[in-house]
């Protein structure tokens, strides 16, 4: 009788263990699937939020560029009217700088706004601009290139605008003349910048070579006596 009771207890206990093991496995599998789904949702959520955030930043940067162009155009008109008034009156007074432009000229202010936009968002911000603002922006790029200001940024923006709005620019005949001028200025300024960089690199290599030769001369003590060596230490080269 005791053996029968022990056998019955072992069977009940074994079945409970199997049920507990099966339940644990099913629970672990379920938790793993839920964890994978949660990870996928977490992976997708930051990406979507980053994309939305980047698009919002691009639109806001584009609005800033458009606002800067409009303010620069308004300032240009006011400067022109002030000069005409001075010519009529014959006065020599100068116009006070606009505080909204931080005392900068219209072209300098547009360039400052372009520099304030992150390089990652710059192209997307330029795509937001309508064609009339693109035409005005090209005018300010030409002015800055003529004054040797922001050559690298102006060249980058010019190339992207031409690529992005090629069909509209070709269809608009009024933009052909400033486009040719912009092309010539970009080539000229980039060539000058390349020549300057090459000249500076050659000069730095020359300085490094001369310094290396002098260093080798100071370290070459084979043919010199101790008296000559100690005598050279007091000399000022």
PDB file of C-alpha atoms in Angstrom:
ATOM      1  CA  UNK A   1       0.000   0.000   0.000  1.00  0.00           C
ATOM      2  CA  UNK A   2       2.781   2.437   0.787  1.00  0.00           C
ATOM      3  CA  UNK A   3       4.449   1.700  -2.582  1.00  0.00           C
ATOM      4  CA  UNK A   4       1.165   2.362  -4.411  1.00  0.00           C
ATOM      5  CA  UNK A   5       0.782   5.684  -2.615  1.00  0.00           C
ATOM      6  CA  UNK A   6       4.389   6.637  -3.449  1.00  0.00           C
ATOM      7  CA  UNK A   7       3.852   5.752  -7.122  1.00  0.00           C
ATOM      8  CA  UNK A   8       0.659   7.833  -7.254  1.00  0.00           C
ATOM      9  CA  UNK A   9       2.428  10.782  -5.609  1.00  0.00           C
ATOM     10  CA  UNK A  10       5.329  10.562  -8.085  1.00  0.00           C
ATOM     11  CA  UNK A  11       2.929  10.524 -11.045  1.00  0.00           C
ATOM     12  CA  UNK A  12       0.990  13.567  -9.771  1.00  0.00           C
ATOM     13  CA  UNK A  13       4.206  15.402  -8.954  1.00  0.00           C
ATOM     14  CA  UNK A  14       5.715  14.601 -12.370  1.00  0.00           C
ATOM     15  CA  UNK A  15       2.620  15.762 -14.228  1.00  0.00           C
ATOM     16  CA  UNK A  16       2.652  19.027 -12.237  1.00  0.00           C
ATOM     17  CA  UNK A  17       6.319  19.567 -13.070  1.00  0.00           C
ATOM     18  CA  UNK A  18       5.672  18.979 -16.767  1.00  0.00           C
ATOM     19  CA  UNK A  19       2.753  21.401 -16.677  1.00  0.00           C
ATOM     20  CA  UNK A  20       4.865  23.993 -14.861  1.00  0.00           C
ATOM     21  CA  UNK A  21       7.709  23.530 -17.351  1.00  0.00           C
ATOM     22  CA  UNK A  22       5.355  23.828 -20.329  1.00  0.00           C
ATOM     23  CA  UNK A  23       3.733  26.929 -18.845  1.00  0.00           C
ATOM     24  CA  UNK A  24       7.139  28.466 -18.180  1.00  0.00           C
ATOM     25  CA  UNK A  25       8.261  27.803 -21.749  1.00  0.00           C
ATOM     26  CA  UNK A  26       5.069  29.245 -23.204  1.00  0.00           C
ATOM     27  CA  UNK A  27       5.387  32.295 -20.963  1.00  0.00           C
ATOM     28  CA  UNK A  28       9.029  32.797 -21.905  1.00  0.00           C
ATOM     29  CA  UNK A  29       8.186  32.490 -25.590  1.00  0.00           C
ATOM     30  CA  UNK A  30       5.361  34.961 -25.235  1.00  0.00           C
ATOM     31  CA  UNK A  31       7.578  37.388 -23.334  1.00  0.00           C
ATOM     32  CA  UNK A  32      10.251  37.037 -26.019  1.00  0.00           C
ATOM     33  CA  UNK A  33       7.773  37.840 -28.799  1.00  0.00           C
ATOM     34  CA  UNK A  34       6.445  40.796 -26.836  1.00  0.00           C
ATOM     35  CA  UNK A  35      10.018  41.954 -26.260  1.00  0.00           C
ATOM     36  CA  UNK A  36      10.816  41.733 -29.970  1.00  0.00           C
ATOM     37  CA  UNK A  37       7.675  43.659 -30.855  1.00  0.00           C
ATOM     38  CA  UNK A  38       8.533  46.282 -28.258  1.00  0.00           C
ATOM     39  CA  UNK A  39      12.089  46.539 -29.607  1.00  0.00           C
ATOM     40  CA  UNK A  40      10.787  46.932 -33.144  1.00  0.00           C
ATOM     41  CA  UNK A  41       8.377  49.604 -32.006  1.00  0.00           C
ATOM     42  CA  UNK A  42      11.185  51.349 -30.121  1.00  0.00           C
ATOM     43  CA  UNK A  43      13.458  51.126 -33.171  1.00  0.00           C
ATOM     44  CA  UNK A  44      10.755  52.498 -35.446  1.00  0.00           C
ATOM     45  CA  UNK A  45       9.656  55.235 -33.079  1.00  0.00           C
ATOM     46  CA  UNK A  46      12.979  57.121 -32.808  1.00  0.00           C
ATOM     47  CA  UNK A  47      13.514  56.855 -36.574  1.00  0.00           C
ATOM     48  CA  UNK A  48      10.088  58.319 -37.328  1.00  0.00           C
ATOM     49  CA  UNK A  49      10.538  61.012 -34.697  1.00  0.00           C
ATOM     50  CA  UNK A  50      13.983  61.863 -36.094  1.00  0.00           C
ATOM     51  CA  UNK A  51      12.574  62.082 -39.623  1.00  0.00           C
ATOM     52  CA  UNK A  52       9.734  64.345 -38.518  1.00  0.00           C
ATOM     53  CA  UNK A  53      12.129  66.471 -36.481  1.00  0.00           C
ATOM     54  CA  UNK A  54      14.529  66.775 -39.414  1.00  0.00           C
ATOM     55  CA  UNK A  55      11.737  67.801 -41.795  1.00  0.00           C
ATOM     56  CA  UNK A  56      10.475  70.396 -39.312  1.00  0.00           C
ATOM     57  CA  UNK A  57      13.989  71.818 -38.919  1.00  0.00           C
ATOM     58  CA  UNK A  58      14.414  71.945 -42.694  1.00  0.00           C
ATOM     59  CA  UNK A  59      11.119  73.808 -43.150  1.00  0.00           C
ATOM     60  CA  UNK A  60      11.948  76.258 -40.356  1.00  0.00           C
ATOM     61  CA  UNK A  61      15.409  76.856 -41.836  1.00  0.00           C
ATOM     62  CA  UNK A  62      13.840  77.438 -45.247  1.00  0.00           C
ATOM     63  CA  UNK A  63      11.452  79.973 -43.717  1.00  0.00           C
ATOM     64  CA  UNK A  64      14.396  81.735 -42.103  1.00  0.00           C
ATOM     65  CA  UNK A  65      16.189  81.945 -45.460  1.00  0.00           C
ATOM     66  CA  UNK A  66      13.058  83.314 -47.160  1.00  0.00           C
ATOM     67  CA  UNK A  67      12.582  85.865 -44.388  1.00  0.00           C
ATOM     68  CA  UNK A  68      16.241  86.911 -44.678  1.00  0.00           C
ATOM     69  CA  UNK A  69      15.893  87.374 -48.452  1.00  0.00           C
ATOM     70  CA  UNK A  70      12.752  89.495 -48.007  1.00  0.00           C
ATOM     71  CA  UNK A  71      14.422  91.634 -45.327  1.00  0.00           C
ATOM     72  CA  UNK A  72      17.491  92.051 -47.525  1.00  0.00           C
ATOM     73  CA  UNK A  73      15.320  93.130 -50.465  1.00  0.00           C
ATOM     74  CA  UNK A  74      13.518  95.661 -48.282  1.00  0.00           C
ATOM     75  CA  UNK A  75      16.817  97.012 -46.999  1.00  0.00           C
ATOM     76  CA  UNK A  76      18.183  97.262 -50.539  1.00  0.00           C
ATOM     77  CA  UNK A  77      15.153  99.297 -51.618  1.00  0.00           C
ATOM     78  CA  UNK A  78      15.507 101.630 -48.634  1.00  0.00           C
ATOM     79  CA  UNK A  79      19.222 102.132 -49.331  1.00  0.00           C
ATOM     80  CA  UNK A  80      18.496 102.910 -52.987  1.00  0.00           C
ATOM     81  CA  UNK A  81      15.769 105.427 -52.117  1.00  0.00           C
ATOM     82  CA  UNK A  82      18.023 107.055 -49.511  1.00  0.00           C
ATOM     83  CA  UNK A  83      20.817 107.466 -52.066  1.00  0.00           C
ATOM     84  CA  UNK A  84      18.450 109.022 -54.592  1.00  0.00           C
ATOM     85  CA  UNK A  85      17.191 111.423 -51.960  1.00  0.00           C
ATOM     86  CA  UNK A  86      20.756 112.371 -51.025  1.00  0.00           C
ATOM     87  CA  UNK A  87      21.619 113.000 -54.679  1.00  0.00           C
ATOM     88  CA  UNK A  88      18.610 115.273 -55.071  1.00  0.00           C
ATOM     89  CA  UNK A  89      19.327 117.225 -51.902  1.00  0.00           C
ATOM     90  CA  UNK A  90      23.086 117.142 -52.302  1.00  0.00           C
ATOM     91  CA  UNK A  91      23.743 116.085 -48.725  1.00  0.00           C
ATOM     92  CA  UNK A  92      26.635 113.997 -47.426  1.00  0.00           C
ATOM     93  CA  UNK A  93      24.894 112.325 -44.469  1.00  0.00           C
ATOM     94  CA  UNK A  94      25.094 108.561 -44.203  1.00  0.00           C
ATOM     95  CA  UNK A  95      22.225 106.234 -43.461  1.00  0.00           C
ATOM     96  CA  UNK A  96      22.260 104.448 -40.110  1.00  0.00           C
ATOM     97  CA  UNK A  97      22.611 100.647 -40.336  1.00  0.00           C
ATOM     98  CA  UNK A  98      19.500  98.576 -39.852  1.00  0.00           C
ATOM     99  CA  UNK A  99      19.432  96.951 -36.369  1.00  0.00           C
ATOM    100  CA  UNK A 100      17.229  94.122 -37.684  1.00  0.00           C
ATOM    101  CA  UNK A 101      20.133  93.106 -39.925  1.00  0.00           C
ATOM    102  CA  UNK A 102      22.599  93.478 -37.013  1.00  0.00           C
ATOM    103  CA  UNK A 103      24.341  96.315 -38.821  1.00  0.00           C
ATOM    104  CA  UNK A 104      25.276  94.121 -41.799  1.00  0.00           C
ATOM    105  CA  UNK A 105      24.686  94.783 -45.450  1.00  0.00           C
ATOM    106  CA  UNK A 106      21.848  92.848 -47.166  1.00  0.00           C
ATOM    107  CA  UNK A 107      24.199  90.378 -48.891  1.00  0.00           C
ATOM    108  CA  UNK A 108      26.200  89.828 -45.694  1.00  0.00           C
ATOM    109  CA  UNK A 109      23.010  89.185 -43.732  1.00  0.00           C
ATOM    110  CA  UNK A 110      21.818  86.551 -46.226  1.00  0.00           C
ATOM    111  CA  UNK A 111      25.226  84.890 -46.068  1.00  0.00           C
ATOM    112  CA  UNK A 112      25.103  84.942 -42.260  1.00  0.00           C
ATOM    113  CA  UNK A 113      21.693  83.220 -42.288  1.00  0.00           C
ATOM    114  CA  UNK A 114      22.994  80.559 -44.699  1.00  0.00           C
ATOM    115  CA  UNK A 115      25.946  79.917 -42.401  1.00  0.00           C
ATOM    116  CA  UNK A 116      23.629  79.551 -39.409  1.00  0.00           C
ATOM    117  CA  UNK A 117      21.800  76.650 -41.093  1.00  0.00           C
ATOM    118  CA  UNK A 118      23.294  73.227 -40.368  1.00  0.00           C
ATOM    119  CA  UNK A 119      25.050  71.660 -43.332  1.00  0.00           C
ATOM    120  CA  UNK A 120      22.868  68.548 -42.940  1.00  0.00           C
ATOM    121  CA  UNK A 121      19.655  70.587 -43.330  1.00  0.00           C
ATOM    122  CA  UNK A 122      20.934  73.088 -45.899  1.00  0.00           C
ATOM    123  CA  UNK A 123      19.905  71.251 -49.071  1.00  0.00           C
ATOM    124  CA  UNK A 124      16.442  70.380 -47.733  1.00  0.00           C
ATOM    125  CA  UNK A 125      16.006  74.000 -46.656  1.00  0.00           C
ATOM    126  CA  UNK A 126      16.891  75.273 -50.121  1.00  0.00           C
ATOM    127  CA  UNK A 127      14.300  72.975 -51.714  1.00  0.00           C
ATOM    128  CA  UNK A 128      11.571  74.820 -49.801  1.00  0.00           C
ATOM    129  CA  UNK A 129      12.363  78.129 -51.543  1.00  0.00           C
ATOM    130  CA  UNK A 130      10.065  79.254 -54.374  1.00  0.00           C
ATOM    131  CA  UNK A 131      11.533  80.306 -57.701  1.00  0.00           C
ATOM    132  CA  UNK A 132      11.366  84.072 -57.075  1.00  0.00           C
ATOM    133  CA  UNK A 133      13.302  83.640 -53.826  1.00  0.00           C
ATOM    134  CA  UNK A 134      15.811  81.423 -55.640  1.00  0.00           C
ATOM    135  CA  UNK A 135      16.366  84.221 -58.156  1.00  0.00           C
ATOM    136  CA  UNK A 136      16.961  86.762 -55.402  1.00  0.00           C
ATOM    137  CA  UNK A 137      19.246  84.369 -53.527  1.00  0.00           C
ATOM    138  CA  UNK A 138      21.352  83.956 -56.664  1.00  0.00           C
ATOM    139  CA  UNK A 139      21.694  87.744 -56.804  1.00  0.00           C
ATOM    140  CA  UNK A 140      23.050  87.875 -53.254  1.00  0.00           C
ATOM    141  CA  UNK A 141      25.369  84.967 -53.970  1.00  0.00           C
ATOM    142  CA  UNK A 142      26.806  86.925 -56.902  1.00  0.00           C
ATOM    143  CA  UNK A 143      27.347  89.972 -54.680  1.00  0.00           C
ATOM    144  CA  UNK A 144      29.140  87.925 -52.027  1.00  0.00           C
ATOM    145  CA  UNK A 145      31.334  86.194 -54.602  1.00  0.00           C
ATOM    146  CA  UNK A 146      32.268  89.563 -56.070  1.00  0.00           C
ATOM    147  CA  UNK A 147      33.356  90.671 -52.606  1.00  0.00           C
ATOM    148  CA  UNK A 148      35.300  87.421 -51.926  1.00  0.00           C
ATOM    149  CA  UNK A 149      33.014  86.463 -49.010  1.00  0.00           C
ATOM    150  CA  UNK A 150      31.906  82.928 -48.217  1.00  0.00           C
ATOM    151  CA  UNK A 151      33.314  81.463 -51.413  1.00  0.00           C
ATOM    152  CA  UNK A 152      32.940  77.825 -50.390  1.00  0.00           C
ATOM    153  CA  UNK A 153      29.374  78.166 -49.110  1.00  0.00           C
ATOM    154  CA  UNK A 154      28.273  80.333 -52.033  1.00  0.00           C
ATOM    155  CA  UNK A 155      29.685  77.844 -54.531  1.00  0.00           C
ATOM    156  CA  UNK A 156      27.966  74.938 -52.760  1.00  0.00           C
ATOM    157  CA  UNK A 157      24.594  76.703 -52.657  1.00  0.00           C
ATOM    158  CA  UNK A 158      24.907  77.853 -56.278  1.00  0.00           C
ATOM    159  CA  UNK A 159      25.619  74.361 -57.602  1.00  0.00           C
ATOM    160  CA  UNK A 160      22.740  72.840 -55.634  1.00  0.00           C
ATOM    161  CA  UNK A 161      20.253  75.513 -56.734  1.00  0.00           C
ATOM    162  CA  UNK A 162      21.136  75.005 -60.386  1.00  0.00           C
ATOM    163  CA  UNK A 163      20.786  71.223 -60.064  1.00  0.00           C
ATOM    164  CA  UNK A 164      17.505  71.385 -58.153  1.00  0.00           C
ATOM    165  CA  UNK A 165      15.824  74.073 -60.299  1.00  0.00           C
ATOM    166  CA  UNK A 166      17.457  73.379 -63.648  1.00  0.00           C
ATOM    167  CA  UNK A 167      14.208  73.129 -65.631  1.00  0.00           C
ATOM    168  CA  UNK A 168      12.703  76.314 -64.171  1.00  0.00           C
ATOM    169  CA  UNK A 169      15.954  78.254 -64.591  1.00  0.00           C
ATOM    170  CA  UNK A 170      16.317  77.223 -68.229  1.00  0.00           C
ATOM    171  CA  UNK A 171      12.678  78.112 -68.931  1.00  0.00           C
ATOM    172  CA  UNK A 172      13.095  81.548 -67.335  1.00  0.00           C
ATOM    173  CA  UNK A 173      15.092  83.694 -69.755  1.00  0.00           C
ATOM    174  CA  UNK A 174      15.596  86.511 -67.257  1.00  0.00           C
ATOM    175  CA  UNK A 175      17.837  84.258 -65.155  1.00  0.00           C
ATOM    176  CA  UNK A 176      20.259  83.375 -67.946  1.00  0.00           C
ATOM    177  CA  UNK A 177      22.416  86.495 -67.563  1.00  0.00           C
ATOM    178  CA  UNK A 178      22.881  86.224 -63.766  1.00  0.00           C
ATOM    179  CA  UNK A 179      23.390  82.475 -64.183  1.00  0.00           C
ATOM    180  CA  UNK A 180      26.324  83.032 -66.574  1.00  0.00           C
ATOM    181  CA  UNK A 181      27.816  85.620 -64.224  1.00  0.00           C
ATOM    182  CA  UNK A 182      27.392  83.235 -61.304  1.00  0.00           C
ATOM    183  CA  UNK A 183      29.081  80.455 -63.281  1.00  0.00           C
ATOM    184  CA  UNK A 184      32.072  82.642 -64.103  1.00  0.00           C
ATOM    185  CA  UNK A 185      32.402  83.877 -60.528  1.00  0.00           C
ATOM    186  CA  UNK A 186      32.202  80.383 -59.030  1.00  0.00           C
ATOM    187  CA  UNK A 187      34.925  79.123 -61.381  1.00  0.00           C
ATOM    188  CA  UNK A 188      37.123  82.141 -60.761  1.00  0.00           C
ATOM    189  CA  UNK A 189      36.821  82.138 -56.965  1.00  0.00           C
ATOM    190  CA  UNK A 190      37.226  78.365 -56.595  1.00  0.00           C
ATOM    191  CA  UNK A 191      40.322  78.503 -58.816  1.00  0.00           C
ATOM    192  CA  UNK A 192      41.760  81.280 -56.658  1.00  0.00           C
ATOM    193  CA  UNK A 193      41.003  79.323 -53.488  1.00  0.00           C
ATOM    194  CA  UNK A 194      42.633  76.209 -54.948  1.00  0.00           C
ATOM    195  CA  UNK A 195      45.741  78.143 -55.924  1.00  0.00           C
ATOM    196  CA  UNK A 196      45.934  79.734 -52.465  1.00  0.00           C
ATOM    197  CA  UNK A 197      45.642  76.368 -50.737  1.00  0.00           C
ATOM    198  CA  UNK A 198      48.267  74.850 -53.044  1.00  0.00           C
ATOM    199  CA  UNK A 199      50.659  77.745 -52.455  1.00  0.00           C
ATOM    200  CA  UNK A 200      50.242  77.476 -48.674  1.00  0.00           C
ATOM    201  CA  UNK A 201      50.787  73.706 -48.742  1.00  0.00           C
ATOM    202  CA  UNK A 202      53.961  74.132 -50.795  1.00  0.00           C
ATOM    203  CA  UNK A 203      55.194  76.777 -48.351  1.00  0.00           C
ATOM    204  CA  UNK A 204      54.492  74.517 -45.361  1.00  0.00           C
ATOM    205  CA  UNK A 205      56.346  71.634 -47.016  1.00  0.00           C
ATOM    206  CA  UNK A 206      59.304  73.949 -47.649  1.00  0.00           C
ATOM    207  CA  UNK A 207      59.350  75.103 -44.014  1.00  0.00           C
ATOM    208  CA  UNK A 208      59.160  71.491 -42.812  1.00  0.00           C
ATOM    209  CA  UNK A 209      62.038  70.471 -45.121  1.00  0.00           C
ATOM    210  CA  UNK A 210      64.261  73.346 -43.971  1.00  0.00           C
ATOM    211  CA  UNK A 211      63.493  72.588 -40.318  1.00  0.00           C
ATOM    212  CA  UNK A 212      64.316  68.914 -40.874  1.00  0.00           C
ATOM    213  CA  UNK A 213      67.631  69.801 -42.548  1.00  0.00           C
ATOM    214  CA  UNK A 214      68.623  72.092 -39.675  1.00  0.00           C
ATOM    215  CA  UNK A 215      67.679  69.417 -37.188  1.00  0.00           C
ATOM    216  CA  UNK A 216      69.885  66.866 -38.955  1.00  0.00           C
ATOM    217  CA  UNK A 217      72.776  69.345 -39.023  1.00  0.00           C
ATOM    218  CA  UNK A 218      72.520  69.888 -35.263  1.00  0.00           C
ATOM    219  CA  UNK A 219      72.392  66.165 -34.571  1.00  0.00           C
ATOM    220  CA  UNK A 220      75.375  65.349 -36.818  1.00  0.00           C
ATOM    221  CA  UNK A 221      78.282  65.645 -34.330  1.00  0.00           C
ATOM    222  CA  UNK A 222      80.608  63.134 -35.933  1.00  0.00           C
ATOM    223  CA  UNK A 223      83.062  65.586 -37.430  1.00  0.00           C
ATOM    224  CA  UNK A 224      82.875  68.206 -34.671  1.00  0.00           C
ATOM    225  CA  UNK A 225      84.807  68.410 -31.488  1.00  0.00           C
ATOM    226  CA  UNK A 226      83.239  69.036 -28.090  1.00  0.00           C
ATOM    227  CA  UNK A 227      84.584  72.571 -28.121  1.00  0.00           C
ATOM    228  CA  UNK A 228      82.776  73.368 -31.387  1.00  0.00           C
ATOM    229  CA  UNK A 229      79.551  71.798 -30.095  1.00  0.00           C
ATOM    230  CA  UNK A 230      79.579  73.799 -26.863  1.00  0.00           C
ATOM    231  CA  UNK A 231      80.422  76.929 -28.825  1.00  0.00           C
ATOM    232  CA  UNK A 232      77.411  76.546 -31.102  1.00  0.00           C
ATOM    233  CA  UNK A 233      75.001  76.172 -28.174  1.00  0.00           C
ATOM    234  CA  UNK A 234      75.524  79.816 -27.217  1.00  0.00           C
ATOM    235  CA  UNK A 235      74.825  81.124 -30.697  1.00  0.00           C
ATOM    236  CA  UNK A 236      71.411  82.564 -31.562  1.00  0.00           C
ATOM    237  CA  UNK A 237      70.190  81.251 -34.893  1.00  0.00           C
TER     238      UNK A 237
END
